[in-house]
Coordinates of C-alpha atoms in Angstrom, one line a residue:
X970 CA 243.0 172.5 205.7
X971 CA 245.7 174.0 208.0
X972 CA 246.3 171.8 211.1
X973 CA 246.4 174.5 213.2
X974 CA 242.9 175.0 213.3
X975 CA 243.1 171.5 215.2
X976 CA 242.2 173.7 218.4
X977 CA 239.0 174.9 216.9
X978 CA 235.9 173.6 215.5
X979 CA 236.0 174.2 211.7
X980 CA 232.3 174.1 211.0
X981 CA 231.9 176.3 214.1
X982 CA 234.3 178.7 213.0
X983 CA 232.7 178.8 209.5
X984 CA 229.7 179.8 210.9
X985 CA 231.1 182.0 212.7
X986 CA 232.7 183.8 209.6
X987 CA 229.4 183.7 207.6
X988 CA 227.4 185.5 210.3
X989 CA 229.8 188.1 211.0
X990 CA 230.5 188.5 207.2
X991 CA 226.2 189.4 207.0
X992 CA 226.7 192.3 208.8
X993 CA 229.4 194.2 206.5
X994 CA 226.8 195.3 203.9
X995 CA 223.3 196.2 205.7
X996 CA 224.5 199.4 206.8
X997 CA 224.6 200.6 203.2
X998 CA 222.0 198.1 201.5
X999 CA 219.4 199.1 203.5
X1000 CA 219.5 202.8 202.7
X1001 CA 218.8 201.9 198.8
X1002 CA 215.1 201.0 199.6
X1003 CA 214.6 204.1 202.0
X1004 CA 215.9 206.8 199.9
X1005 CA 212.8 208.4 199.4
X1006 CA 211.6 208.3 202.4
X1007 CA 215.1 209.7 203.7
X1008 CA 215.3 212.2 201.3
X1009 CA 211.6 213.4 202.3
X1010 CA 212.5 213.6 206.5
X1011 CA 215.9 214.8 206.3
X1012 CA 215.9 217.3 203.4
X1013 CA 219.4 216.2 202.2
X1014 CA 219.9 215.6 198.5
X1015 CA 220.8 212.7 196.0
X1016 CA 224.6 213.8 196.5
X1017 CA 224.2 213.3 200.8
X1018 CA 222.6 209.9 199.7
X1019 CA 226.3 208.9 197.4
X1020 CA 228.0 210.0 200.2
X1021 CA 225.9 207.4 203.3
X1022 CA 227.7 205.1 200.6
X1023 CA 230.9 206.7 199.9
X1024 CA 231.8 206.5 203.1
X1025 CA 232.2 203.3 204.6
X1026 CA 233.6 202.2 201.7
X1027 CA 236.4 204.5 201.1
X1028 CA 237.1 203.7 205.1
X1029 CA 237.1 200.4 204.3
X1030 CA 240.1 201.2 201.7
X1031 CA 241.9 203.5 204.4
X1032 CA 241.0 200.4 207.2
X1033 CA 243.0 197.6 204.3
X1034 CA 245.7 199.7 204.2
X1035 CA 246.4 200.2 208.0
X1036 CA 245.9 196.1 207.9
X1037 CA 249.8 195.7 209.6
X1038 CA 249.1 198.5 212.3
X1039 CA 245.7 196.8 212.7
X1040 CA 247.1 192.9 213.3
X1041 CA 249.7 194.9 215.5
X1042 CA 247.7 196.2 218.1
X1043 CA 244.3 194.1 218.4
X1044 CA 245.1 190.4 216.6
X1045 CA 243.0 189.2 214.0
X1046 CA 240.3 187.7 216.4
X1047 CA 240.9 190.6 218.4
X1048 CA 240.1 193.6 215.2
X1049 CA 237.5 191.4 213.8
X1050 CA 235.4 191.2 217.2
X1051 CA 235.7 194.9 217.8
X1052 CA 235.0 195.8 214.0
X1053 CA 231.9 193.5 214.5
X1054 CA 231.0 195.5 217.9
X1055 CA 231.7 199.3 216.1
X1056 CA 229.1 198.1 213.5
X1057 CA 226.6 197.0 215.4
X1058 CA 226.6 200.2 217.7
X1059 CA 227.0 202.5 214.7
X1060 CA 223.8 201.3 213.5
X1061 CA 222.3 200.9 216.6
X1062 CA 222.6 204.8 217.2
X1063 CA 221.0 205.9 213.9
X1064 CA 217.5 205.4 215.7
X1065 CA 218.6 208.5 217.8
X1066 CA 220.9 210.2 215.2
X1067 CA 218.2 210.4 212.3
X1068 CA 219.3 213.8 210.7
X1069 CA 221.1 214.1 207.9
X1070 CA 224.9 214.8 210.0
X1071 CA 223.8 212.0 212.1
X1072 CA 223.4 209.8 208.7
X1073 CA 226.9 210.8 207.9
X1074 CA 228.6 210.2 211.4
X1075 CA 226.9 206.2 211.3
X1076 CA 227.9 205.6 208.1
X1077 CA 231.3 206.7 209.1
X1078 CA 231.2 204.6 212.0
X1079 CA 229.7 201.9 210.2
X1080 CA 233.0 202.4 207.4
X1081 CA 235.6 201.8 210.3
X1082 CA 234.0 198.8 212.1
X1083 CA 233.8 197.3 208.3
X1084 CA 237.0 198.1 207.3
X1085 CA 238.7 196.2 210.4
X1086 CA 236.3 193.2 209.5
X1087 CA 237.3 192.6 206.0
X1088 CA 241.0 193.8 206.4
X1089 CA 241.9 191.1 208.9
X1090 CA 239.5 188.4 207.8
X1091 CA 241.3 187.5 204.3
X1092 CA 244.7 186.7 206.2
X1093 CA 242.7 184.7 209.5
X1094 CA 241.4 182.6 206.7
X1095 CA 244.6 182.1 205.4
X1096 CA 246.3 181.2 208.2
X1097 CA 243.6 178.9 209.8
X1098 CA 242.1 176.7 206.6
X1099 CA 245.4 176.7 203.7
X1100 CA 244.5 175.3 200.7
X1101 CA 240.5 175.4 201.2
X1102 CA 241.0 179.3 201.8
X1103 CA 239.2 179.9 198.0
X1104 CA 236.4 178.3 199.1
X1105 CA 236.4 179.7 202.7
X1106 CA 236.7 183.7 200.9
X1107 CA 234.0 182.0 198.4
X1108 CA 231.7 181.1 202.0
X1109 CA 232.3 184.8 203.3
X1110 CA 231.7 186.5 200.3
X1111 CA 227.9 184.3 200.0
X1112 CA 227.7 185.7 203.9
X1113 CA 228.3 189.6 202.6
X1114 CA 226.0 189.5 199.7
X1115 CA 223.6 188.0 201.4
X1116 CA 223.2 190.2 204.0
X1117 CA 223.0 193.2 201.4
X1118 CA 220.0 191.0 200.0
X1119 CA 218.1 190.5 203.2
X1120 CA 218.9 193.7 204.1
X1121 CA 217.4 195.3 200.7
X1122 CA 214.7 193.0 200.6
X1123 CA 213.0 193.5 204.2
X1124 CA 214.2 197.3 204.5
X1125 CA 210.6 198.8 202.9
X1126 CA 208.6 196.0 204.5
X1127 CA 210.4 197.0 208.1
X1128 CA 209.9 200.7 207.2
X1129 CA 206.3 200.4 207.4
X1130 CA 206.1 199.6 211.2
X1131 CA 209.7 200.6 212.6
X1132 CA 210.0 203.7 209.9
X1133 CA 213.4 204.1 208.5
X1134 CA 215.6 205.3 211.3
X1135 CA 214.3 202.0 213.6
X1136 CA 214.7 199.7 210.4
X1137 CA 218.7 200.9 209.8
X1138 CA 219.0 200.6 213.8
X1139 CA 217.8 197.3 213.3
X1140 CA 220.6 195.7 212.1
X1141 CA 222.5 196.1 215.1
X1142 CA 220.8 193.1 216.5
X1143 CA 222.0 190.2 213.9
X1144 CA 225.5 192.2 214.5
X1145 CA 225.2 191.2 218.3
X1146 CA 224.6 187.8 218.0
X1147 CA 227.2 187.4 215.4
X1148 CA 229.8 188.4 217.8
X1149 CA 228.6 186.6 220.6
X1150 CA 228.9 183.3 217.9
X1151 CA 232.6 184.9 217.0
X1152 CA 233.9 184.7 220.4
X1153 CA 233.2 181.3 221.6
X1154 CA 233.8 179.8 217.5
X1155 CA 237.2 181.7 217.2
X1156 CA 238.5 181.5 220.8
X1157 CA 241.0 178.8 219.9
X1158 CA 241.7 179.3 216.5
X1159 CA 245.0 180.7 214.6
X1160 CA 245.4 184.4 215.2
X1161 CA 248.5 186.4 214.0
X1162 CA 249.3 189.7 216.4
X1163 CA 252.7 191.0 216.0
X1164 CA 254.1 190.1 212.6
X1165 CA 257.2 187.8 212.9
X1166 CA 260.5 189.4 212.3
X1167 CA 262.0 189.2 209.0
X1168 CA 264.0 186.2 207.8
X1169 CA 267.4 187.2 207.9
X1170 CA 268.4 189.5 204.9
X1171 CA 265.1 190.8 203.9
X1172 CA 262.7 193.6 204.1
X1173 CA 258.8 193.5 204.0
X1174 CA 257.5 193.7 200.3
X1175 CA 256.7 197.0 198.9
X1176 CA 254.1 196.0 196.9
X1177 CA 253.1 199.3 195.3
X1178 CA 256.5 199.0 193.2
X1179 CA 254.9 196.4 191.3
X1180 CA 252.5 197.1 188.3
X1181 CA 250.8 193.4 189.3
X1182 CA 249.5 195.3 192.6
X1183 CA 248.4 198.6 191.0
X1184 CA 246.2 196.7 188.1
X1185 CA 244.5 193.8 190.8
X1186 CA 243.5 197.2 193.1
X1187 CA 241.8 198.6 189.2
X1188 CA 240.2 195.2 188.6
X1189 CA 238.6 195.0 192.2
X1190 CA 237.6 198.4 192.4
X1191 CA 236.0 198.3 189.2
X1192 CA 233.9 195.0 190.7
X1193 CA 233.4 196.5 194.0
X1194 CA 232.2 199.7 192.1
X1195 CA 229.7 197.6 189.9
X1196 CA 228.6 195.8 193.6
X1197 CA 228.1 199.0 195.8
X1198 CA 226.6 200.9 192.9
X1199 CA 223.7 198.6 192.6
X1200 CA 223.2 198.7 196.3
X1201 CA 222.4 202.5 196.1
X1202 CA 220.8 203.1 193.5
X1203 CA 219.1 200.7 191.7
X1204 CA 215.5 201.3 194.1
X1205 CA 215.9 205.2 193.1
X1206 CA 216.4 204.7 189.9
X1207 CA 213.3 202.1 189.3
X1208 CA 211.2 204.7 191.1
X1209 CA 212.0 207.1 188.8
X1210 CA 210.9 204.6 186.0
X1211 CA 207.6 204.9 187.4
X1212 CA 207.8 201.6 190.1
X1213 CA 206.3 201.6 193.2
X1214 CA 208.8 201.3 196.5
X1215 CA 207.7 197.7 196.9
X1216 CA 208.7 196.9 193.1
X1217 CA 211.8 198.5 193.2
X1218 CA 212.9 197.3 196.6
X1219 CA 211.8 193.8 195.0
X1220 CA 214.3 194.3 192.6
X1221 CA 217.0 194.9 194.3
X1222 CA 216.4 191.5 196.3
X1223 CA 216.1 189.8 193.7
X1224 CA 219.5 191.2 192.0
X1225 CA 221.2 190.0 195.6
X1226 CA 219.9 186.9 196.2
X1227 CA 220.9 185.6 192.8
X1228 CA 224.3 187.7 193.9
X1229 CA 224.4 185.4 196.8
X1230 CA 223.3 181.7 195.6
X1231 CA 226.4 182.5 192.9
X1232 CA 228.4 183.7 195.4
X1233 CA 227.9 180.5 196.9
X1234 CA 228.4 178.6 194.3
X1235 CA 231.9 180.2 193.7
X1236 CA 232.5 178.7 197.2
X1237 CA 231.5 175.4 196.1
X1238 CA 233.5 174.6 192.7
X1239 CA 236.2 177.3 192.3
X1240 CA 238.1 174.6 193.3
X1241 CA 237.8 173.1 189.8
X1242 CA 239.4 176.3 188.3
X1243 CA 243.1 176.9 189.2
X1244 CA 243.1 178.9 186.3
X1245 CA 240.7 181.5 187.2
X1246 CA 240.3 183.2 184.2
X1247 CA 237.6 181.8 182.6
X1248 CA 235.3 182.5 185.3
X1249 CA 236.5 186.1 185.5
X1250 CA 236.0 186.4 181.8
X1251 CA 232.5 185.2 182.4
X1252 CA 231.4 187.5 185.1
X1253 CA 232.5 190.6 182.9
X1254 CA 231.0 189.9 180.2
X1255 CA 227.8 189.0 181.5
X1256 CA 228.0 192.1 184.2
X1257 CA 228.5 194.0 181.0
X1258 CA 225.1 192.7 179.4
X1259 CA 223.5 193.6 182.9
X1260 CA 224.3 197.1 182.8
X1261 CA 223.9 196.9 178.9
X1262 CA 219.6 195.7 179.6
X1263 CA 219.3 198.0 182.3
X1264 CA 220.8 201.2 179.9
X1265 CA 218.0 200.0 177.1
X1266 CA 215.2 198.2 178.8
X1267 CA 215.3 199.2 182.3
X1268 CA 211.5 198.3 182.9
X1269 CA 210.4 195.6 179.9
X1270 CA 213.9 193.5 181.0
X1271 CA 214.0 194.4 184.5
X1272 CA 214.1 190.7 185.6
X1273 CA 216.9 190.1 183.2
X1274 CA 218.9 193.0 184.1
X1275 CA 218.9 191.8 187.9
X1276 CA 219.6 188.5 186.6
X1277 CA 222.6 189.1 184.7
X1278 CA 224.1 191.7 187.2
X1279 CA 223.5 189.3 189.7
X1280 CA 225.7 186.7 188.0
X1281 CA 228.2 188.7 187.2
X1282 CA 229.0 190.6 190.0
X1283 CA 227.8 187.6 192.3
X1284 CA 231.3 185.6 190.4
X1285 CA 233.7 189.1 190.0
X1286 CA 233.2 190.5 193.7
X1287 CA 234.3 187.0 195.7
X1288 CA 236.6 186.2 192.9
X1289 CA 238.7 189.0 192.7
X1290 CA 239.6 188.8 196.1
X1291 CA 240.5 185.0 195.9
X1292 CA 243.0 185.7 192.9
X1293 CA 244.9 188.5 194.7
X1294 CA 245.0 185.9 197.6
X1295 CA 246.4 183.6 194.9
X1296 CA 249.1 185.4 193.9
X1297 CA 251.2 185.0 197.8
X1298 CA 251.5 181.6 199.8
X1299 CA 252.5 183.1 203.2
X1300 CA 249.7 184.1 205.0
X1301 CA 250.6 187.0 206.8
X1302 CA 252.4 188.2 203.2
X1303 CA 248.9 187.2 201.3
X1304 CA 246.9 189.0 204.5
X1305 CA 248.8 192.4 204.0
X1306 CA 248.7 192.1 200.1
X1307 CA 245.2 191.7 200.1
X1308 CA 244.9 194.6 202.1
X1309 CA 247.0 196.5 199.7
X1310 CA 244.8 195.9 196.7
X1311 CA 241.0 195.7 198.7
X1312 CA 242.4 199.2 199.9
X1313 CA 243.2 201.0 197.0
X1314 CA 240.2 199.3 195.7
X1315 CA 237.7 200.3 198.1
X1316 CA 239.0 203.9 197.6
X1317 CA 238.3 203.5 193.6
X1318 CA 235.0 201.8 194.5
X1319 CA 233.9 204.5 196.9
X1320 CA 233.6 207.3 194.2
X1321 CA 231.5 205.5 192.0
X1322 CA 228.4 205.8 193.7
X1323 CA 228.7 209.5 194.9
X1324 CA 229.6 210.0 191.0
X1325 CA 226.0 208.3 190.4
X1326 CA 224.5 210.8 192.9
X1327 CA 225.8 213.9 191.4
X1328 CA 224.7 212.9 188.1
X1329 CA 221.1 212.1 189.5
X1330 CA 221.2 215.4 190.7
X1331 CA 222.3 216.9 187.8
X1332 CA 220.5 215.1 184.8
X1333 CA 218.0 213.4 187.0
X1334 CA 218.4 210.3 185.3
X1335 CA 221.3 207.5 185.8
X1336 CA 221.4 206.0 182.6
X1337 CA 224.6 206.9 181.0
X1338 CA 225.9 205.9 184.6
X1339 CA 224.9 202.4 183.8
X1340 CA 226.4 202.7 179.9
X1341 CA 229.8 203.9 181.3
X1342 CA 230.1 200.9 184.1
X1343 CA 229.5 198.6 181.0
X1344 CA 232.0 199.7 178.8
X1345 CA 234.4 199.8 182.1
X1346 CA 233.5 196.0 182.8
X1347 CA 234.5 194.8 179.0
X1348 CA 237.9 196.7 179.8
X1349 CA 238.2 194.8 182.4
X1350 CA 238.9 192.1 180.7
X1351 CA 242.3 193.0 179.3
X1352 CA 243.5 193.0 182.7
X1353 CA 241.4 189.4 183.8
X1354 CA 243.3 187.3 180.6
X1355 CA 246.3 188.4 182.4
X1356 CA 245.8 186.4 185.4
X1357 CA 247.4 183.1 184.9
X1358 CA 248.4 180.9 187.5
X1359 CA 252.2 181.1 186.3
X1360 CA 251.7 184.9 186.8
X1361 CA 251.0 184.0 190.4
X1362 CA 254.2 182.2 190.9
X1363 CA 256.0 184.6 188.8
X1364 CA 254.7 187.4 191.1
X1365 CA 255.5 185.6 194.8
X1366 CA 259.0 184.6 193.8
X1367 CA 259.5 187.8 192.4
X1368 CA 258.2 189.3 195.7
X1369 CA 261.0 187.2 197.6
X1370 CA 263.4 188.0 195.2
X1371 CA 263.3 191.9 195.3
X1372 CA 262.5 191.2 199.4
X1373 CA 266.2 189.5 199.7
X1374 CA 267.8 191.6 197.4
X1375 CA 266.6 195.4 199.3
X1376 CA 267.7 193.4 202.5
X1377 CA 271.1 192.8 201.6
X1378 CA 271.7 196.6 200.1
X1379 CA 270.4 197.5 203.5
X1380 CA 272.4 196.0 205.3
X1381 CA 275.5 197.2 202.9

């Protein structure tokens, strides 16, 4: 663990990170469960519905990639506390704003508080805990799924005494304590601002010059994808199976709170897997098998679908952003280069479940949806055998190397 967290409590701060981290999925978990209800009050269609997901995640991609600009001018601590504060108030305000527009406008708020949450938090882990940063990512990605499954487990339950509008305001309340817990946990810990100059002779990495960069933003968006397309639409889809809202919102629970007890288990023993390729394999293949049962026996293998999709996606979503951290040692380097590839990412991630809504409307059925993200998670594993812990070190030092060299024809 870094010593410069010496100034901070460690087990407060880790707290800390797992309650904020809660709040970065409920604003688009919960609408899964509600969708009917939404779509009954509002009068918006199965394509408005992609987009209340489609848009904070693609802000989270355009959030990642303004990650230097965002360290510039608030801090980590700083951009974390007010990304916590946007989120809260952006779902505060859907208990007033419950149109269809208004929908849009919170989700959009929801997208930017998000996006300055999990663009900043990666490098503040980095800098404050070193070498126990897997597990740390492992602990905050447990906090993330978990607060999708809460979120889609109580959200039909809630419904039926707040209705949906007060059940999506609802969430502003764990978002309030979180930051109250974030300011007096992270008060003294290690929190970049402005980025330190340039040793002599160099230039900041471009990293979309590197092929390594382009195919770890494919690989995550392709998990993310798998992760916020589940989210949205597997209540809809269960009720169009012939479930009642309870079942299907039961489903969905179940499907994240096996996401989260693995995610936490990633936290726990990644540790024991420098090589983490194995694992990776793994979680494709059995993601793969998920969205395989769910093509062919949506209803007799419900269970099992939510099991295996659980697993998989509850190893491939933490884990994929641990092995682009592993590819750069400096922290402020590994901070901006997650950034890169959770940008990009988020951006290929956002279009999958407005894809999934314009089919629904279209064939009204999502099946060959959940054939296609199959065959796309068994490609994934061309790119996953190619993640080998030499690749990392081959990757930072060539990284420094092209750095130095663009420095001195600069300054030519």
């Amino acid at each position: 663990m870094n010593d410069r967290i010496s100034n901070a409590s460690p087990a407060l701060l880790l707290i800390a990170i797992f309650l904020i981290s809660i709040n970065l999925r409920p604003a688009v978990a919960a609408i899964g469960p509600l969708v009917s209800q939404i779509l009954g009050d509002t009068g918006v269609n199965s394509t408005i519905i992609g987009f209340l997901t489609m848009i904070p995640v693609f802000l989270m991609g355009i959030g990642a990639i303004y990650v230097r600009q965002l360290r510039a001018a608030l801090g980590e601590r700083g951009g974390i506390t007010l990304g916590a504060l946007i989120i809260a108030l952006s779902c505060a305000t859907r208990l007033w704003l419950s149109t269809g527009a208004g929908l849009l406008v919170t989700a959009a708020g929801a997208g930017i508080g998000i996006a300055m949450v999990q663009s900043l938090m990666p490098g503040f882990a980095k800098r404050n805990f070193g070498a126990s940063t897997g597990r740390v990512i492992g602990l905050y990605s447990t906090g993330i799924v978990a607060g999708a499954s809460i979120a889609a487990g109580t959200a039909a339950g809630l419904a039926s005494s707040l209705e949906w509008a007060g059940t999506l305001a609802a969430w502003s309340l764990p978002a309030v304590l979180a930051i109250v817990f974030w300011a007096l946990a992270a008060r003294n810990a290690d929190s970049e601002r402005a980025a330190p100059a340039p040793a002599a002779g160099t230039i900041p990495p471009q990293f979309w010059r590197s092929g390594r960069c382009w195919s770890l933003m494919l690989f995550f968006g392709v998990g993310t994808g798998a992760f916020m397309l589940v989210m949205a639409w597997i209540p809809p889809f269960y009720l169009e199976q012939g479930l009642d809202q309870g079942t299907a919102g039961l489903l969905l629970s179940v499907l994240t709170v096996i996401e989260a007890a693995t995610a936490l288990g990633v936290a726990a023993f990644i540790h024991h897997f420098p090589d983490r390729r194995g694992p990776l394999v793994f979680a494709l293949i059995v993601t793969a098998l998920g969205f395989g049962v769910l093509y062919s026996s949506p209803v007799e293998m419900s269970f099992l679908a939510m099991t295996l999709l659980g697993v998989g996606i509850g190893i491939l979503f933490p884990l994929s952003i641990i092995v682009a951290i592993d590819h750069v040692d400096d922290p402020t380097t590994a901070g901006n280069f997650t950034s890169f590839v959770q940008g990009g990412g988020y951006i290929l991630a956002s279009f999958v479940p407005l894809l999934a809504g314009a089919v629904r409307d279209a064939m009204s059925d999502l099946s060959q949806v959940w054939l296609v993200m199959a065959a796309g998670s068994l490609l994934m594993i061309f790119l996953a055998v190619r993640y080998s812990p030499g690749s990392y070190k081959r990757f930072s030092a060539m990284l420094r190397s092209v750095s130095l060299d663009r420095g001195l024809r600069a300054a030519s």
